[in-house]
Amino acid sequence: KSIGGSTSAEDAVEMTLSEFKDLVKDTSLETRDLKFDVMCNMFKKANALNNADAHAMRTEGRKTGSAKAEGASAKSGSKGSKRTGGARKLRDDELDQELVFYEFVEVLIRISFWRANPFHGIHKLAQQLVPLPDCLHQMLHEVVLPTARRDDSALFKEQLASDKSLQAVLAEFRAPLTEWFNTQTQSMFLRGEGRKLQYQAWQDVLKKKKHVGIWEINQDSEITGDERCRNKHRCALSLPQAKFAFSNSQSLDQMSVGVATDKDNMTTLDFEEFLECVARCGIDKYKAVRQMSAAAAIKGMIHNLLGIENEEEVMWANTLIKAERYNWKRFSGPLEGQTLSDHKKWLEVWQRIQVSDVYYFPL
């Protein structure tokens, strides 16, 4: 469901087209051969209440011109009361643009087959067929489930408090983050209102330093000619995500009903709440990069805030395919019957040899 939540119990079990678009964007379901407009057609086809209407439109489209005219005259000659505007609106509402769960599953099945077999039916371009359920299993476990947005804000507090690797990252950067926090809250502190980060100030920092947006890099490798370099890595953080991270980092006892000012506890973050907010933003930003653990994602967000690395550099450092080179200074030695002086001469020659462009160097 969308990050905004639902207003009724019925809405909570239905997915609108805009929410479906958010899902496609969050999980990067689009490919070079499958765009969102095609997915929209799948959305409409899976819509159970809209199937009858779509069938009527296709039947009408197959009629000849004379048949259409005859049908129109028959309709005009038929007796019956005219449809009022309210009745017409009610009928339009019945042809809903929302998916219930089984319709949503149907859309995922159609998308998975198209993604795995984009040229199915085109004999000259078709490759080996990836059948169901293999294509669905692959898409769910490699694309949808790792990156889909979940409402786990309450569980995150427990995870952050109990996970030693996450706490280790926050402890490592506690001092520089404290300095950053004090700088951002200096004006509020000088007014005698304590050191707290305001809601608007958090948004302003992210927008000014360009920490919200979409970033993409190509896979890099230390192996010459590595075929895996055709892959791309992408991370994203939107302003609504940053806002929700701010709100979810509040303590439950600070939440209240009524009008709140920009200085109340429920609209500001103290330092401990700020650390949680940074952790939430880091995991949201880098969750699409499968090579990055939660601890690495939090560390990457901290590097972004402190100006140590930008988003592309964080992704590059965590996704680089490394290949350890032979340490000739440590392990090389003279061959049997070779003098030490001859071996040193050979090492001088070896240092001047450039073979880094040889395919699959240095493996």
PDB file of N, CA and C in Angstrom, residues 5-41:
ATOM      1  N   GLY A   5      -1.070   5.487   3.817  1.00  0.00           N
ATOM      2  CA  GLY A   5      -2.025   4.714   4.596  1.00  0.00           C
ATOM      3  C   GLY A   5      -3.410   4.748   3.997  1.00  0.00           C
ATOM      4  N   SER A   6      -4.400   4.271   4.751  1.00  0.00           N
ATOM      5  CA  SER A   6      -5.772   4.158   4.275  1.00  0.00           C
ATOM      6  C   SER A   6      -6.711   4.890   5.219  1.00  0.00           C
ATOM      7  N   THR A   7      -7.858   5.279   4.660  1.00  0.00           N
ATOM      8  CA  THR A   7      -8.845   5.986   5.462  1.00  0.00           C
ATOM      9  C   THR A   7      -9.970   5.090   5.930  1.00  0.00           C
ATOM     10  N   SER A   8     -10.066   3.874   5.414  1.00  0.00           N
ATOM     11  CA  SER A   8     -11.113   2.945   5.820  1.00  0.00           C
ATOM     12  C   SER A   8     -10.593   1.519   5.731  1.00  0.00           C
ATOM     13  N   ALA A   9     -11.352   0.599   6.345  1.00  0.00           N
ATOM     14  CA  ALA A   9     -10.962  -0.806   6.315  1.00  0.00           C
ATOM     15  C   ALA A   9     -11.022  -1.363   4.908  1.00  0.00           C
ATOM     16  N   GLU A  10     -11.978  -0.872   4.103  1.00  0.00           N
ATOM     17  CA  GLU A  10     -12.079  -1.353   2.735  1.00  0.00           C
ATOM     18  C   GLU A  10     -10.879  -0.921   1.906  1.00  0.00           C
ATOM     19  N   ASP A  11     -10.456   0.346   2.085  1.00  0.00           N
ATOM     20  CA  ASP A  11      -9.303   0.840   1.343  1.00  0.00           C
ATOM     21  C   ASP A  11      -8.036   0.083   1.694  1.00  0.00           C
ATOM     22  N   ALA A  12      -7.949  -0.430   2.900  1.00  0.00           N
ATOM     23  CA  ALA A  12      -6.735  -1.101   3.351  1.00  0.00           C
ATOM     24  C   ALA A  12      -6.486  -2.405   2.624  1.00  0.00           C
ATOM     25  N   VAL A  13      -7.512  -2.980   1.996  1.00  0.00           N
ATOM     26  CA  VAL A  13      -7.330  -4.247   1.285  1.00  0.00           C
ATOM     27  C   VAL A  13      -7.491  -4.057  -0.212  1.00  0.00           C
ATOM     28  N   GLU A  14      -7.359  -2.833  -0.701  1.00  0.00           N
ATOM     29  CA  GLU A  14      -7.447  -2.545  -2.123  1.00  0.00           C
ATOM     30  C   GLU A  14      -6.259  -1.703  -2.538  1.00  0.00           C
ATOM     31  N   MET A  15      -5.870  -1.834  -3.801  1.00  0.00           N
ATOM     32  CA  MET A  15      -4.738  -1.075  -4.328  1.00  0.00           C
ATOM     33  C   MET A  15      -5.195  -0.266  -5.529  1.00  0.00           C
ATOM     34  N   THR A  16      -4.997   1.042  -5.460  1.00  0.00           N
ATOM     35  CA  THR A  16      -5.360   1.917  -6.566  1.00  0.00           C
ATOM     36  C   THR A  16      -4.231   1.943  -7.591  1.00  0.00           C
ATOM     37  N   LEU A  17      -4.516   2.558  -8.742  1.00  0.00           N
ATOM     38  CA  LEU A  17      -3.515   2.629  -9.801  1.00  0.00           C
ATOM     39  C   LEU A  17      -2.314   3.467  -9.376  1.00  0.00           C
ATOM     40  N   SER A  18      -2.562   4.545  -8.623  1.00  0.00           N
ATOM     41  CA  SER A  18      -1.443   5.375  -8.158  1.00  0.00           C
ATOM     42  C   SER A  18      -0.560   4.616  -7.173  1.00  0.00           C
ATOM     43  N   GLU A  19      -1.192   3.799  -6.319  1.00  0.00           N
ATOM     44  CA  GLU A  19      -0.417   2.982  -5.385  1.00  0.00           C
ATOM     45  C   GLU A  19       0.351   1.899  -6.132  1.00  0.00           C
ATOM     46  N   PHE A  20      -0.254   1.364  -7.166  1.00  0.00           N
ATOM     47  CA  PHE A  20       0.448   0.384  -8.006  1.00  0.00           C
ATOM     48  C   PHE A  20       1.655   1.033  -8.683  1.00  0.00           C
ATOM     49  N   LYS A  21       1.509   2.275  -9.108  1.00  0.00           N
ATOM     50  CA  LYS A  21       2.629   2.996  -9.723  1.00  0.00           C
ATOM     51  C   LYS A  21       3.762   3.186  -8.721  1.00  0.00           C
ATOM     52  N   ASP A  22       3.403   3.496  -7.462  1.00  0.00           N
ATOM     53  CA  ASP A  22       4.427   3.619  -6.419  1.00  0.00           C
ATOM     54  C   ASP A  22       5.177   2.307  -6.218  1.00  0.00           C
ATOM     55  N   LEU A  23       4.445   1.196  -6.236  1.00  0.00           N
ATOM     56  CA  LEU A  23       5.074  -0.109  -6.086  1.00  0.00           C
ATOM     57  C   LEU A  23       6.046  -0.387  -7.225  1.00  0.00           C
ATOM     58  N   VAL A  24       5.625  -0.076  -8.454  1.00  0.00           N
ATOM     59  CA  VAL A  24       6.493  -0.283  -9.618  1.00  0.00           C
ATOM     60  C   VAL A  24       7.755   0.552  -9.493  1.00  0.00           C
ATOM     61  N   LYS A  25       7.603   1.781  -9.013  1.00  0.00           N
ATOM     62  CA  LYS A  25       8.758   2.673  -8.860  1.00  0.00           C
ATOM     63  C   LYS A  25       9.685   2.199  -7.750  1.00  0.00           C
ATOM     64  N   ASP A  26       9.116   1.800  -6.616  1.00  0.00           N
ATOM     65  CA  ASP A  26       9.928   1.390  -5.472  1.00  0.00           C
ATOM     66  C   ASP A  26      10.731   0.124  -5.760  1.00  0.00           C
ATOM     67  N   THR A  27      10.140  -0.803  -6.499  1.00  0.00           N
ATOM     68  CA  THR A  27      10.776  -2.104  -6.739  1.00  0.00           C
ATOM     69  C   THR A  27      11.489  -2.189  -8.080  1.00  0.00           C
ATOM     70  N   SER A  28      11.469  -1.086  -8.847  1.00  0.00           N
ATOM     71  CA  SER A  28      12.129  -1.062 -10.173  1.00  0.00           C
ATOM     72  C   SER A  28      11.655  -2.211 -11.054  1.00  0.00           C
ATOM     73  N   LEU A  29      10.350  -2.378 -11.132  1.00  0.00           N
ATOM     74  CA  LEU A  29       9.785  -3.456 -11.944  1.00  0.00           C
ATOM     75  C   LEU A  29       9.937  -3.206 -13.442  1.00  0.00           C
ATOM     76  N   GLU A  30      10.040  -1.949 -13.836  1.00  0.00           N
ATOM     77  CA  GLU A  30      10.183  -1.640 -15.255  1.00  0.00           C
ATOM     78  C   GLU A  30      11.525  -2.139 -15.782  1.00  0.00           C
ATOM     79  N   THR A  31      11.519  -2.632 -17.004  1.00  0.00           N
ATOM     80  CA  THR A  31      12.733  -3.028 -17.692  1.00  0.00           C
ATOM     81  C   THR A  31      12.776  -2.338 -19.048  1.00  0.00           C
ATOM     82  N   ARG A  32      13.815  -2.605 -19.810  1.00  0.00           N
ATOM     83  CA  ARG A  32      13.936  -2.003 -21.134  1.00  0.00           C
ATOM     84  C   ARG A  32      12.796  -2.445 -22.054  1.00  0.00           C
ATOM     85  N   ASP A  33      12.306  -3.655 -21.839  1.00  0.00           N
ATOM     86  CA  ASP A  33      11.269  -4.214 -22.713  1.00  0.00           C
ATOM     87  C   ASP A  33       9.878  -4.198 -22.087  1.00  0.00           C
ATOM     88  N   LEU A  34       9.764  -3.779 -20.842  1.00  0.00           N
ATOM     89  CA  LEU A  34       8.463  -3.740 -20.166  1.00  0.00           C
ATOM     90  C   LEU A  34       8.327  -2.407 -19.445  1.00  0.00           C
ATOM     91  N   LYS A  35       7.485  -1.530 -19.993  1.00  0.00           N
ATOM     92  CA  LYS A  35       7.282  -0.204 -19.436  1.00  0.00           C
ATOM     93  C   LYS A  35       5.960  -0.137 -18.671  1.00  0.00           C
ATOM     94  N   PHE A  36       5.779   0.985 -17.971  1.00  0.00           N
ATOM     95  CA  PHE A  36       4.622   1.096 -17.089  1.00  0.00           C
ATOM     96  C   PHE A  36       3.311   1.129 -17.856  1.00  0.00           C
ATOM     97  N   ASP A  37       3.297   1.648 -19.092  1.00  0.00           N
ATOM     98  CA  ASP A  37       2.042   1.691 -19.839  1.00  0.00           C
ATOM     99  C   ASP A  37       1.527   0.283 -20.131  1.00  0.00           C
ATOM    100  N   VAL A  38       2.436  -0.665 -20.356  1.00  0.00           N
ATOM    101  CA  VAL A  38       2.020  -2.052 -20.552  1.00  0.00           C
ATOM    102  C   VAL A  38       1.479  -2.626 -19.241  1.00  0.00           C
ATOM    103  N   MET A  39       2.115  -2.263 -18.129  1.00  0.00           N
ATOM    104  CA  MET A  39       1.626  -2.735 -16.831  1.00  0.00           C
ATOM    105  C   MET A  39       0.240  -2.177 -16.522  1.00  0.00           C
ATOM    106  N   CYS A  40      -0.036  -0.944 -16.996  1.00  0.00           N
ATOM    107  CA  CYS A  40      -1.367  -0.367 -16.792  1.00  0.00           C
ATOM    108  C   CYS A  40      -2.426  -1.216 -17.479  1.00  0.00           C
ATOM    109  N   ASN A  41      -2.099  -1.707 -18.676  1.00  0.00           N
ATOM    110  CA  ASN A  41      -3.043  -2.587 -19.372  1.00  0.00           C
ATOM    111  C   ASN A  41      -3.267  -3.880 -18.589  1.00  0.00           C
TER     112      ASN A  41
END
